PDB file of N, CA and C in Angstrom:
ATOM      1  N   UNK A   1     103.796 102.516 106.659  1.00 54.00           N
ATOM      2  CA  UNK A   1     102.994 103.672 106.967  1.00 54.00           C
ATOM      3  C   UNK A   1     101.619 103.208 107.417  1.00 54.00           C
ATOM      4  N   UNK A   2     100.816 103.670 108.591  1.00 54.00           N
ATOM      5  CA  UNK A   2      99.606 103.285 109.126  1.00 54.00           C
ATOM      6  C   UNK A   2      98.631 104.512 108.825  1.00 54.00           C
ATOM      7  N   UNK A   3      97.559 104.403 108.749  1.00 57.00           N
ATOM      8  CA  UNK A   3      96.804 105.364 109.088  1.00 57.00           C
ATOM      9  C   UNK A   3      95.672 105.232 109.835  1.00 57.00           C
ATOM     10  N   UNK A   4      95.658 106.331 110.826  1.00 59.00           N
ATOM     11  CA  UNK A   4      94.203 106.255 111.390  1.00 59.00           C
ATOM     12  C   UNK A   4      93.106 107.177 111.475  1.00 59.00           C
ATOM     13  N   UNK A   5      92.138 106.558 111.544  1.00 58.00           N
ATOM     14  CA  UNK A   5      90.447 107.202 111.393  1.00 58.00           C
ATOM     15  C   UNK A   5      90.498 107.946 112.892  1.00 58.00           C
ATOM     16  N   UNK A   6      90.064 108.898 113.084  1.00 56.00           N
ATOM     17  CA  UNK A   6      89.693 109.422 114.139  1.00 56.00           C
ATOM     18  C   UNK A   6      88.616 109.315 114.334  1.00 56.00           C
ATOM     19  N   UNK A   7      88.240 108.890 115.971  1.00 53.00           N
ATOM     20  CA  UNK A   7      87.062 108.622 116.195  1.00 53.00           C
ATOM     21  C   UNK A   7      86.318 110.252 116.211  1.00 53.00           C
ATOM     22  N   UNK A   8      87.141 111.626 116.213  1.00 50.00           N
ATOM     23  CA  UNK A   8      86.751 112.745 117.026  1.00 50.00           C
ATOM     24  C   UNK A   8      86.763 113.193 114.964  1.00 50.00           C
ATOM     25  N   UNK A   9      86.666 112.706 114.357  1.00 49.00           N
ATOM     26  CA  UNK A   9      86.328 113.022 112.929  1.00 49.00           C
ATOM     27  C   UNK A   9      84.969 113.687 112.403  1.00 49.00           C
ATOM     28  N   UNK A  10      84.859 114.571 112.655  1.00 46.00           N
ATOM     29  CA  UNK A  10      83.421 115.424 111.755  1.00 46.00           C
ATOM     30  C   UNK A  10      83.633 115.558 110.378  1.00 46.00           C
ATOM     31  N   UNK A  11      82.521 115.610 109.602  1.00 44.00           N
ATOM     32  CA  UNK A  11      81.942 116.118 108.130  1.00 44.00           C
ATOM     33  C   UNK A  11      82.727 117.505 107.927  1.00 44.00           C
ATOM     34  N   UNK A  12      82.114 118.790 109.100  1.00 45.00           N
ATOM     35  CA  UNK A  12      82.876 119.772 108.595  1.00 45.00           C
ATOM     36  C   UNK A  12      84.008 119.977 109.432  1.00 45.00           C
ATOM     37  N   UNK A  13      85.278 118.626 109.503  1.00 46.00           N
ATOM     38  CA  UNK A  13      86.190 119.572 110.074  1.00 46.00           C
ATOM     39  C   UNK A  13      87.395 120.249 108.838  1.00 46.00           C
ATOM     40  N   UNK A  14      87.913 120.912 109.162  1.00 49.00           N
ATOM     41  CA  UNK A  14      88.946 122.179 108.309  1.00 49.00           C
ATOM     42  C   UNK A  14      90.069 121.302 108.182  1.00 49.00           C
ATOM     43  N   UNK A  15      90.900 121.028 107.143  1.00 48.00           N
ATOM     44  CA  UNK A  15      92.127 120.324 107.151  1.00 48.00           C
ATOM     45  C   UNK A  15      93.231 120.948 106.663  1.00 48.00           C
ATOM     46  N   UNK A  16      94.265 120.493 107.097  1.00 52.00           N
ATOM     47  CA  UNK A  16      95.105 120.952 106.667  1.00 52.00           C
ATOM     48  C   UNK A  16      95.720 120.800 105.617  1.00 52.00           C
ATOM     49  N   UNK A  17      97.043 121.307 105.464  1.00 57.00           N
ATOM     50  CA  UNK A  17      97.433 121.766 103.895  1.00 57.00           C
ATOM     51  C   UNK A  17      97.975 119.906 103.496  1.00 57.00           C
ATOM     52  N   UNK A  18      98.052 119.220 104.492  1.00 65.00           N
ATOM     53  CA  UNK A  18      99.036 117.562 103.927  1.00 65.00           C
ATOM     54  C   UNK A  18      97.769 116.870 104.784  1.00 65.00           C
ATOM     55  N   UNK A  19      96.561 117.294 104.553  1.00 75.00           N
ATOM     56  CA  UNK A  19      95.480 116.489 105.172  1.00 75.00           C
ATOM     57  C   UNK A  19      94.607 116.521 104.412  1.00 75.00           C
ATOM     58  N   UNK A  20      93.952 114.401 103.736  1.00 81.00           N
ATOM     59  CA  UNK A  20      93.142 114.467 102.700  1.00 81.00           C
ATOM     60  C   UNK A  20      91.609 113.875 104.027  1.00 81.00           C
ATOM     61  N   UNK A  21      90.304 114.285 103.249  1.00 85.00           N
ATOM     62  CA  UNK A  21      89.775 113.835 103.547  1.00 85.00           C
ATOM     63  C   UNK A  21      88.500 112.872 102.842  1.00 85.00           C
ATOM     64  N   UNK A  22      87.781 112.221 103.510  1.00 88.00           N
ATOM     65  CA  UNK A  22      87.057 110.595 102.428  1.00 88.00           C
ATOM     66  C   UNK A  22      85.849 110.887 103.192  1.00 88.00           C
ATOM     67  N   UNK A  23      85.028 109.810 102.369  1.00 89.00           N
ATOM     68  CA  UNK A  23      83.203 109.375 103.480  1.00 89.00           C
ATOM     69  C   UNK A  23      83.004 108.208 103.297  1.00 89.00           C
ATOM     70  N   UNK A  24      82.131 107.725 104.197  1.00 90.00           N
ATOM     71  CA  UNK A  24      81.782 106.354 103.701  1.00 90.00           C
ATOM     72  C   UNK A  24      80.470 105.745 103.514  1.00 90.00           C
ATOM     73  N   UNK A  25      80.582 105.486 102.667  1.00 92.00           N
ATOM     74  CA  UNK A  25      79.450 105.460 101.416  1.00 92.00           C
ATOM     75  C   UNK A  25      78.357 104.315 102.275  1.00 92.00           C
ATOM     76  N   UNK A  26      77.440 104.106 101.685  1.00 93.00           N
ATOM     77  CA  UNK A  26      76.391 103.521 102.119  1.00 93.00           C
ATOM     78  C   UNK A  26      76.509 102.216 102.015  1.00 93.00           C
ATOM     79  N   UNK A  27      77.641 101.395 101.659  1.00 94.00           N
ATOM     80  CA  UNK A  27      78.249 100.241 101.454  1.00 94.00           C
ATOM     81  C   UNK A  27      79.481  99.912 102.465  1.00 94.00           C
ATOM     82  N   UNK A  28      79.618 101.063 103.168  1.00 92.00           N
ATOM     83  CA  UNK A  28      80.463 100.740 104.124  1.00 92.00           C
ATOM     84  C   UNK A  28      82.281 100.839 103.704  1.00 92.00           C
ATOM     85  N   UNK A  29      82.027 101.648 102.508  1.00 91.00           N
ATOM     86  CA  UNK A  29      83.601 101.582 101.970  1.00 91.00           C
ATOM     87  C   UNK A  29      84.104 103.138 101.951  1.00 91.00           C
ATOM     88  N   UNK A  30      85.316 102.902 102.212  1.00 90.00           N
ATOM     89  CA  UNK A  30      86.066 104.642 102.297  1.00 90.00           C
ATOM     90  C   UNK A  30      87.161 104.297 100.532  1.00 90.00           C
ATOM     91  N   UNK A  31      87.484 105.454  99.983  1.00 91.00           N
ATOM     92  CA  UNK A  31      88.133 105.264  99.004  1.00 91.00           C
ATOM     93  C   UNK A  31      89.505 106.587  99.554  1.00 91.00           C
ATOM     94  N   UNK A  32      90.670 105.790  99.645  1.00 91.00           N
ATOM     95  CA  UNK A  32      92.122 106.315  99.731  1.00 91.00           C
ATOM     96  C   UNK A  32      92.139 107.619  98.832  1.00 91.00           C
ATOM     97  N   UNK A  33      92.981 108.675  99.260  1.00 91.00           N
ATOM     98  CA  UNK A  33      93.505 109.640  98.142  1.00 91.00           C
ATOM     99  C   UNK A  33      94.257 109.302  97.368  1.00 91.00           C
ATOM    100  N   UNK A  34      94.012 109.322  95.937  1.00 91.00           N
ATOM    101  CA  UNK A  34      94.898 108.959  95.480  1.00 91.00           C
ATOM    102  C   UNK A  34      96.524 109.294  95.811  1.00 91.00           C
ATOM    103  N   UNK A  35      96.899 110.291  96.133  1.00 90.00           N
ATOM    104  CA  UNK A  35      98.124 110.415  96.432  1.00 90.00           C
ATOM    105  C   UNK A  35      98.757 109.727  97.635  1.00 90.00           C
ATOM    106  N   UNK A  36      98.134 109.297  98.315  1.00 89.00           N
ATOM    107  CA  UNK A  36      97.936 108.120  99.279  1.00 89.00           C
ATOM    108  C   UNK A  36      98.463 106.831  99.033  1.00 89.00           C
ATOM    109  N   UNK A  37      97.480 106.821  97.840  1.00 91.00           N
ATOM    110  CA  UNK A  37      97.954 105.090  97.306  1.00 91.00           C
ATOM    111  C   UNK A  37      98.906 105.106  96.102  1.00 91.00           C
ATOM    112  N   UNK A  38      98.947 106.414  95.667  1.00 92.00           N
ATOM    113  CA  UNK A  38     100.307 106.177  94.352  1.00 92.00           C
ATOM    114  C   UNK A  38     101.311 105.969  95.739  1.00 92.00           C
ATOM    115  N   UNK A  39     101.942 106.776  97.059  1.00 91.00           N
ATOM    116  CA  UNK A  39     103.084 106.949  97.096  1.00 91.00           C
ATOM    117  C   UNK A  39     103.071 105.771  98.294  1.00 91.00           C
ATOM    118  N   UNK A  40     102.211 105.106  97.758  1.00 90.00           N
ATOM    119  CA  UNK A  40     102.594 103.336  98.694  1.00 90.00           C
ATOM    120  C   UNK A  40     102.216 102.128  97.798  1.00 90.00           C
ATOM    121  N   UNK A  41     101.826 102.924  96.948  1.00 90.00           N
ATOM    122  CA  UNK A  41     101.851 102.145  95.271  1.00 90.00           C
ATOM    123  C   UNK A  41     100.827 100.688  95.685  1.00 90.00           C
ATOM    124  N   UNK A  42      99.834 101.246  96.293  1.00 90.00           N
ATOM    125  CA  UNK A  42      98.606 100.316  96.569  1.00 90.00           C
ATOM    126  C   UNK A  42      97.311 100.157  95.261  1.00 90.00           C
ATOM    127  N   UNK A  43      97.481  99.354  94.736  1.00 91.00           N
ATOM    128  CA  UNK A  43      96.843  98.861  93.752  1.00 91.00           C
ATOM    129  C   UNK A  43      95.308  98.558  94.342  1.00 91.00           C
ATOM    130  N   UNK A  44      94.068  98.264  93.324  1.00 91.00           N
ATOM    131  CA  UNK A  44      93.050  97.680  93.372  1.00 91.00           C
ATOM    132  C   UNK A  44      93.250  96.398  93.742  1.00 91.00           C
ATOM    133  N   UNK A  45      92.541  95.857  95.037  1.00 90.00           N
ATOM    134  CA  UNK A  45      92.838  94.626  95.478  1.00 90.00           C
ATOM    135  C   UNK A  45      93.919  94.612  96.809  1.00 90.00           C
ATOM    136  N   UNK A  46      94.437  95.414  97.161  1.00 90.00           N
ATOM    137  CA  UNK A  46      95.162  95.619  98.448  1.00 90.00           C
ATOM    138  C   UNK A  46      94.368  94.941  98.730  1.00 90.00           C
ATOM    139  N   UNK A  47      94.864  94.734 100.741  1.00 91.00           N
ATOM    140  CA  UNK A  47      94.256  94.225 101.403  1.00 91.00           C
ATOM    141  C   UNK A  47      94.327  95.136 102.746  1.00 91.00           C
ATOM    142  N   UNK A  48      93.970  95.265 103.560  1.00 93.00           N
ATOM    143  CA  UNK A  48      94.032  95.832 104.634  1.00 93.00           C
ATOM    144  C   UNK A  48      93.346  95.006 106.216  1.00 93.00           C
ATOM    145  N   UNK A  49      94.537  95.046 106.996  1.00 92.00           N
ATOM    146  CA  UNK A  49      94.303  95.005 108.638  1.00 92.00           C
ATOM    147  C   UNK A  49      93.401  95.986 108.957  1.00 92.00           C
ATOM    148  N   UNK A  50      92.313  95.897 109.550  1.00 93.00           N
ATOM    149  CA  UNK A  50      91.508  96.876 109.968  1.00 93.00           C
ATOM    150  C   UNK A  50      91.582  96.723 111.754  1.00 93.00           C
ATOM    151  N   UNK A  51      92.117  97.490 112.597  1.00 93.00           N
ATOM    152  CA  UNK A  51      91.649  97.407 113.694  1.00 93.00           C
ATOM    153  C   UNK A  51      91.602  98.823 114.433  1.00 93.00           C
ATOM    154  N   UNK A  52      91.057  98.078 115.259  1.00 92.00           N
ATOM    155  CA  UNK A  52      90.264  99.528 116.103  1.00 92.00           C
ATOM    156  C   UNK A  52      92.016  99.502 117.066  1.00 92.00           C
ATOM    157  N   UNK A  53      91.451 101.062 117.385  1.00 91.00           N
ATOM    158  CA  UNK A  53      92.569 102.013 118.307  1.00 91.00           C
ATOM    159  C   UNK A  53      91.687 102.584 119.101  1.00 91.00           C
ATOM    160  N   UNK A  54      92.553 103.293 120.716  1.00 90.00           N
ATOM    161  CA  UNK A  54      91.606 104.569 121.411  1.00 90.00           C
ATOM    162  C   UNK A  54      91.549 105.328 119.943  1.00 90.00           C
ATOM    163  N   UNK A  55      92.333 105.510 119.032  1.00 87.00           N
ATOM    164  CA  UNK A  55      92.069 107.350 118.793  1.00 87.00           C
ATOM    165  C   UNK A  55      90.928 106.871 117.465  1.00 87.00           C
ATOM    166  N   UNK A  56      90.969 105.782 117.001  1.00 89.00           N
ATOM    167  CA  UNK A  56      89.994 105.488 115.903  1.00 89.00           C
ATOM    168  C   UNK A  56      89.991 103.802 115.324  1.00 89.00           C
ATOM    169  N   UNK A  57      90.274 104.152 114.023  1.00 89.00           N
ATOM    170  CA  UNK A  57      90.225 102.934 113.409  1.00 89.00           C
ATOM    171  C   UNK A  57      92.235 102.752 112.557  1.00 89.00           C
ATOM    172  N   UNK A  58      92.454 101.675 112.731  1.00 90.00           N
ATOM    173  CA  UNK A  58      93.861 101.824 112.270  1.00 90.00           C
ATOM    174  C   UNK A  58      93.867 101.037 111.205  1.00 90.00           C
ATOM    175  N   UNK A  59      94.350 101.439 109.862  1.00 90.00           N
ATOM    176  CA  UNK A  59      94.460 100.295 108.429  1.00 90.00           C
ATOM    177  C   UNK A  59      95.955 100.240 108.148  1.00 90.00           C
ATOM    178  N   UNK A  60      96.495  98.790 108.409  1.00 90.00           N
ATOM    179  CA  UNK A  60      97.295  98.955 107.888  1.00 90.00           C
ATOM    180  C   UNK A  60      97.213  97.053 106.758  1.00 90.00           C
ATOM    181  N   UNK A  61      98.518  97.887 105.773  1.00 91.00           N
ATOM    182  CA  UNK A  61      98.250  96.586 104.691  1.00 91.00           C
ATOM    183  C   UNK A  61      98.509  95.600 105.055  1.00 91.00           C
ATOM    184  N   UNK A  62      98.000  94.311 104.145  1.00 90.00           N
ATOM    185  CA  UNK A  62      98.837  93.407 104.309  1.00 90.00           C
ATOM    186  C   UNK A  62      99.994  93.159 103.836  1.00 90.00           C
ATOM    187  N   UNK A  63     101.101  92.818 104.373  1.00 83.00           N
ATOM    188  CA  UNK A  63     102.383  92.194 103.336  1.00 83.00           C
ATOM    189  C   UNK A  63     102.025  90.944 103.503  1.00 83.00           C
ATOM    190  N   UNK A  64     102.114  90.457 102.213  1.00 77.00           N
ATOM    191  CA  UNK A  64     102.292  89.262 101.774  1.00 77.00           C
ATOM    192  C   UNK A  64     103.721  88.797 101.965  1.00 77.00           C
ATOM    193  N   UNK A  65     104.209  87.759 102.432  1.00 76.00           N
ATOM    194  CA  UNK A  65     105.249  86.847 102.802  1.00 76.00           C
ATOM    195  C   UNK A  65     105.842  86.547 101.143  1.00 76.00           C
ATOM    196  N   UNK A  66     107.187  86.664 101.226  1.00 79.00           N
ATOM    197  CA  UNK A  66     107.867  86.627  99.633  1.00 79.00           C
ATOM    198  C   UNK A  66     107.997  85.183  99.809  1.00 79.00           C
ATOM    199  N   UNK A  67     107.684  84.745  98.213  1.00 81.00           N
ATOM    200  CA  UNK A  67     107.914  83.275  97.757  1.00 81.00           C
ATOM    201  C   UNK A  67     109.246  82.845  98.219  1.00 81.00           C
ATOM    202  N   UNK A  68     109.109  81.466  98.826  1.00 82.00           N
ATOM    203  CA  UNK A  68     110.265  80.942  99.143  1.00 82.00           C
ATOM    204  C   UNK A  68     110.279  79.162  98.550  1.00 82.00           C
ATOM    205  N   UNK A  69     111.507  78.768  98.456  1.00 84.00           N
ATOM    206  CA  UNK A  69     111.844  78.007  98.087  1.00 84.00           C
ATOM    207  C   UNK A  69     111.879  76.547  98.852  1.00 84.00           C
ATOM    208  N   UNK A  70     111.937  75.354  98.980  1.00 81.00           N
ATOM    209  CA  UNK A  70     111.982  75.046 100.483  1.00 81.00           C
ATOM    210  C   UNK A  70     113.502  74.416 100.318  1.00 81.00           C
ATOM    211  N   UNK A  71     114.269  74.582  99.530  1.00 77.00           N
ATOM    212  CA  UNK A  71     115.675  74.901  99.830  1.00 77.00           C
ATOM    213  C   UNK A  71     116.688  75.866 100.278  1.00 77.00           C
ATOM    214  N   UNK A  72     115.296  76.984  99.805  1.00 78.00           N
ATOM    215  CA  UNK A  72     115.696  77.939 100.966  1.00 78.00           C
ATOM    216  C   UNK A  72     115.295  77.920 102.544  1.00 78.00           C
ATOM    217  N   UNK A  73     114.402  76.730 102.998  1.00 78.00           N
ATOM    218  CA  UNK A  73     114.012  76.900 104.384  1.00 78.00           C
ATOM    219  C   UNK A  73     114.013  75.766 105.335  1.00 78.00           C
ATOM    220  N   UNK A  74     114.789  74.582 104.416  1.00 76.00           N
ATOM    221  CA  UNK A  74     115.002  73.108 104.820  1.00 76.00           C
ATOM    222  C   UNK A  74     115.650  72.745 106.158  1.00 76.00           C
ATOM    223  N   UNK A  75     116.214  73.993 106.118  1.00 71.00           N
ATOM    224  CA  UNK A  75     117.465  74.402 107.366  1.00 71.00           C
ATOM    225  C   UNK A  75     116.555  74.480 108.590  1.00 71.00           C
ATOM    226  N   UNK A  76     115.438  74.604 108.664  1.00 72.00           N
ATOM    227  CA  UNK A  76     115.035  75.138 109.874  1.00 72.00           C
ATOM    228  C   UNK A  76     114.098  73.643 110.206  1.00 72.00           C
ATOM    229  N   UNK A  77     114.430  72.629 110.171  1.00 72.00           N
ATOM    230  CA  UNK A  77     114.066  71.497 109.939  1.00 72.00           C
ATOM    231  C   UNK A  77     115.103  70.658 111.383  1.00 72.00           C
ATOM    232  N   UNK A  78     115.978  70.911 110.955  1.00 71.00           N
ATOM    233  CA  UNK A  78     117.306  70.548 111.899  1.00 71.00           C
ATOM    234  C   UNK A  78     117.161  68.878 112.007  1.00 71.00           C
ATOM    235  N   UNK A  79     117.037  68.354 111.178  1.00 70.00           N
ATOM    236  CA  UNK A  79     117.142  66.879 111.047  1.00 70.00           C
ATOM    237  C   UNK A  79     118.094  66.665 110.428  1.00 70.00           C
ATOM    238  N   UNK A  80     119.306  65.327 111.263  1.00 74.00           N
ATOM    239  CA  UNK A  80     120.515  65.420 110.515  1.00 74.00           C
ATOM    240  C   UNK A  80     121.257  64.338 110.204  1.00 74.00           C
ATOM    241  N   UNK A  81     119.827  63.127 110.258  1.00 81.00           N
ATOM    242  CA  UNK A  81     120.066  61.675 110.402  1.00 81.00           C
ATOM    243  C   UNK A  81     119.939  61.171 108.682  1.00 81.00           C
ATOM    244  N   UNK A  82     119.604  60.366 108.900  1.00 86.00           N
ATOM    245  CA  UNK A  82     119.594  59.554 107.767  1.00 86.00           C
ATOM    246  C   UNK A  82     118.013  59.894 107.033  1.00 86.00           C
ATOM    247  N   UNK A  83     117.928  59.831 105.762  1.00 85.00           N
ATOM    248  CA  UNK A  83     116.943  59.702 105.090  1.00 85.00           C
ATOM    249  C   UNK A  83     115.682  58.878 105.217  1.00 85.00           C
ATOM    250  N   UNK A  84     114.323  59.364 105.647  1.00 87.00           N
ATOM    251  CA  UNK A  84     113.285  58.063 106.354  1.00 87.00           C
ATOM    252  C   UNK A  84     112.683  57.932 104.804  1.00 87.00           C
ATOM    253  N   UNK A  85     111.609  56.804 104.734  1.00 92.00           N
ATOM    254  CA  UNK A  85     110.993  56.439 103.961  1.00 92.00           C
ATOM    255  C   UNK A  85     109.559  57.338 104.105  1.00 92.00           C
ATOM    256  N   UNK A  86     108.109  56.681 103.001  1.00 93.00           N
ATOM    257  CA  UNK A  86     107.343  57.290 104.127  1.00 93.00           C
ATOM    258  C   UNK A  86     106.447  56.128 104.733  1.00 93.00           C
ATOM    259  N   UNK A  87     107.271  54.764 104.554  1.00 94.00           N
ATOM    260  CA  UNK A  87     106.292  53.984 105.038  1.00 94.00           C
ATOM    261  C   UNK A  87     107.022  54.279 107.143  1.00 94.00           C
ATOM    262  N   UNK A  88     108.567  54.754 107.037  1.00 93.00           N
ATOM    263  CA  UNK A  88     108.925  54.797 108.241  1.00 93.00           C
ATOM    264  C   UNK A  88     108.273  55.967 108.676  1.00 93.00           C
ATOM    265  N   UNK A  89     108.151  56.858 108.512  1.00 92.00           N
ATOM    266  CA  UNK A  89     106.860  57.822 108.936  1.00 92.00           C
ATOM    267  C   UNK A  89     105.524  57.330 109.450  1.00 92.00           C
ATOM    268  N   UNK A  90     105.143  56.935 108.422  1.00 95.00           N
ATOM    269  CA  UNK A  90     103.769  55.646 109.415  1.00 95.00           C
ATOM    270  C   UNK A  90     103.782  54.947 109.936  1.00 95.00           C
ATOM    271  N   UNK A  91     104.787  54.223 110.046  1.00 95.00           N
ATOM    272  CA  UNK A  91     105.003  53.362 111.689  1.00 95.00           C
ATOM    273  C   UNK A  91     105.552  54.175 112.440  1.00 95.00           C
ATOM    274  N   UNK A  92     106.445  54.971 112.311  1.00 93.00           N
ATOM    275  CA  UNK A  92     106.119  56.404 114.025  1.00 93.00           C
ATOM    276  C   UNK A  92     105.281  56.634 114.520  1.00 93.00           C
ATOM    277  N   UNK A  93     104.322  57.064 113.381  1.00 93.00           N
ATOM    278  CA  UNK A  93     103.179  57.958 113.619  1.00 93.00           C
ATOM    279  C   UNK A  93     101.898  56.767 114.281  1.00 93.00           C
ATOM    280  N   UNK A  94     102.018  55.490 114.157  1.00 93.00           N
ATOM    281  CA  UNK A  94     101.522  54.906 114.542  1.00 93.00           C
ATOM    282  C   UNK A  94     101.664  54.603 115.699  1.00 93.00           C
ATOM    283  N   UNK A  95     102.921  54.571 115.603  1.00 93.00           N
ATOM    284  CA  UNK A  95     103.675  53.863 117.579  1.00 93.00           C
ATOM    285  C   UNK A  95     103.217  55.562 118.533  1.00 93.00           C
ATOM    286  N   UNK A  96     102.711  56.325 117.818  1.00 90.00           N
ATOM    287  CA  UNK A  96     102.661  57.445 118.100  1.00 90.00           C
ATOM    288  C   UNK A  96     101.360  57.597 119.157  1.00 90.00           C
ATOM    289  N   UNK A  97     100.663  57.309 117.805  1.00 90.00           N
ATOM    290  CA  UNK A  97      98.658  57.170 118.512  1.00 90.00           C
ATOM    291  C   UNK A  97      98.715  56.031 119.574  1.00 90.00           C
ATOM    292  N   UNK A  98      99.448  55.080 119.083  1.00 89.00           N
ATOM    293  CA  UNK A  98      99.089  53.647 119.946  1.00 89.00           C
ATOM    294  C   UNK A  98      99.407  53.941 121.466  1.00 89.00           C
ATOM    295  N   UNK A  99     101.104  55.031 121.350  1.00 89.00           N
ATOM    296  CA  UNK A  99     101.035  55.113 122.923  1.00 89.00           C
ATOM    297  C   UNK A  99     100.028  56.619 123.753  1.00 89.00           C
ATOM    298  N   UNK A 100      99.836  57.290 122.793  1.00 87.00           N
ATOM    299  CA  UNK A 100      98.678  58.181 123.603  1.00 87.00           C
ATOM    300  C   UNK A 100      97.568  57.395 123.311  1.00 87.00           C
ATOM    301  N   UNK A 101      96.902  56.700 122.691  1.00 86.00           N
ATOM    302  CA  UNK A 101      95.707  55.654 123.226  1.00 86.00           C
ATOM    303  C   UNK A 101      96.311  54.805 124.423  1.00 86.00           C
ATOM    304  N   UNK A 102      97.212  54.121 125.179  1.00 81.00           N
ATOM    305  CA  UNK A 102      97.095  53.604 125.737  1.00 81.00           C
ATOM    306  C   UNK A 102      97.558  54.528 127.333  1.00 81.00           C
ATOM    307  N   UNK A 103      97.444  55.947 126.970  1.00 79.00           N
ATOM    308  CA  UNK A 103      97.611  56.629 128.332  1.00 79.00           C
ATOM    309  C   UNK A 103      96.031  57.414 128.398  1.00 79.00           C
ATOM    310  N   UNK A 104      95.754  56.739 127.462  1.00 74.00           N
ATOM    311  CA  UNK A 104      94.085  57.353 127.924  1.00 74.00           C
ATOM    312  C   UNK A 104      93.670  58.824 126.801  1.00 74.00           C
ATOM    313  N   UNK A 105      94.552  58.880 125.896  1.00 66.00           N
ATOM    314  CA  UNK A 105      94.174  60.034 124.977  1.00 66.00           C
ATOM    315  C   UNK A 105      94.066  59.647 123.573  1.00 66.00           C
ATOM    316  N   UNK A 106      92.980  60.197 123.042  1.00 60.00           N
ATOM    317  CA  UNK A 106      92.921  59.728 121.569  1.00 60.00           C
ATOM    318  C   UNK A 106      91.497  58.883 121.801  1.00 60.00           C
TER     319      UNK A 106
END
């Protein structure tokens, strides 16, 4: 669910019957209706995307990325050789620099 600020938003406009309205305080903060944040079950400490739109300002939350395992994500690795060391890692990574230093980078 997104919501947005209207830029065409007045003090006295009339709302409707499923329309809450907020201000923003001299600190620069708006506070949600509560019925707002029970029925997206947004706690103290949310976070929010703030970006601008033509019609206003758009907030939407952050999701946080669910804990993963890295046996759950090893797969996306696609290495299917043999087991390296990590001293064989540093001599790659070396033969690595040595040949972009000797094409003129680094």
């Amino acid at each position: 669910m997104y919501f947005v600020l209207l830029k065409s938003y007045h003090h006295q406009v009339t709302t409707a019957d499923n329309m809450d309205t907020t201000r923003l305080s001299s600190k620069g903060q708006l506070v949600l209706p509560k019925a707002i944040r029970e029925a997206d079950a947004w706690t103290e400490g949310t976070e929010f995307i703030v970006e601008r739109v033509p019609e206003g300002v758009l907030l939407r939350p952050v999701r946080s990325l669910p804990v993963t395992r890295l046996e759950d994500v090893i797969g996306c690795a696609r290495y299917r050789g043999p087991a390296r060391t990590t001293a064989d890692m540093e001599r790659a990574i070396a033969q690595g620099v040595k040949a972009r230093r000797g094409r003129g980078r680094y």
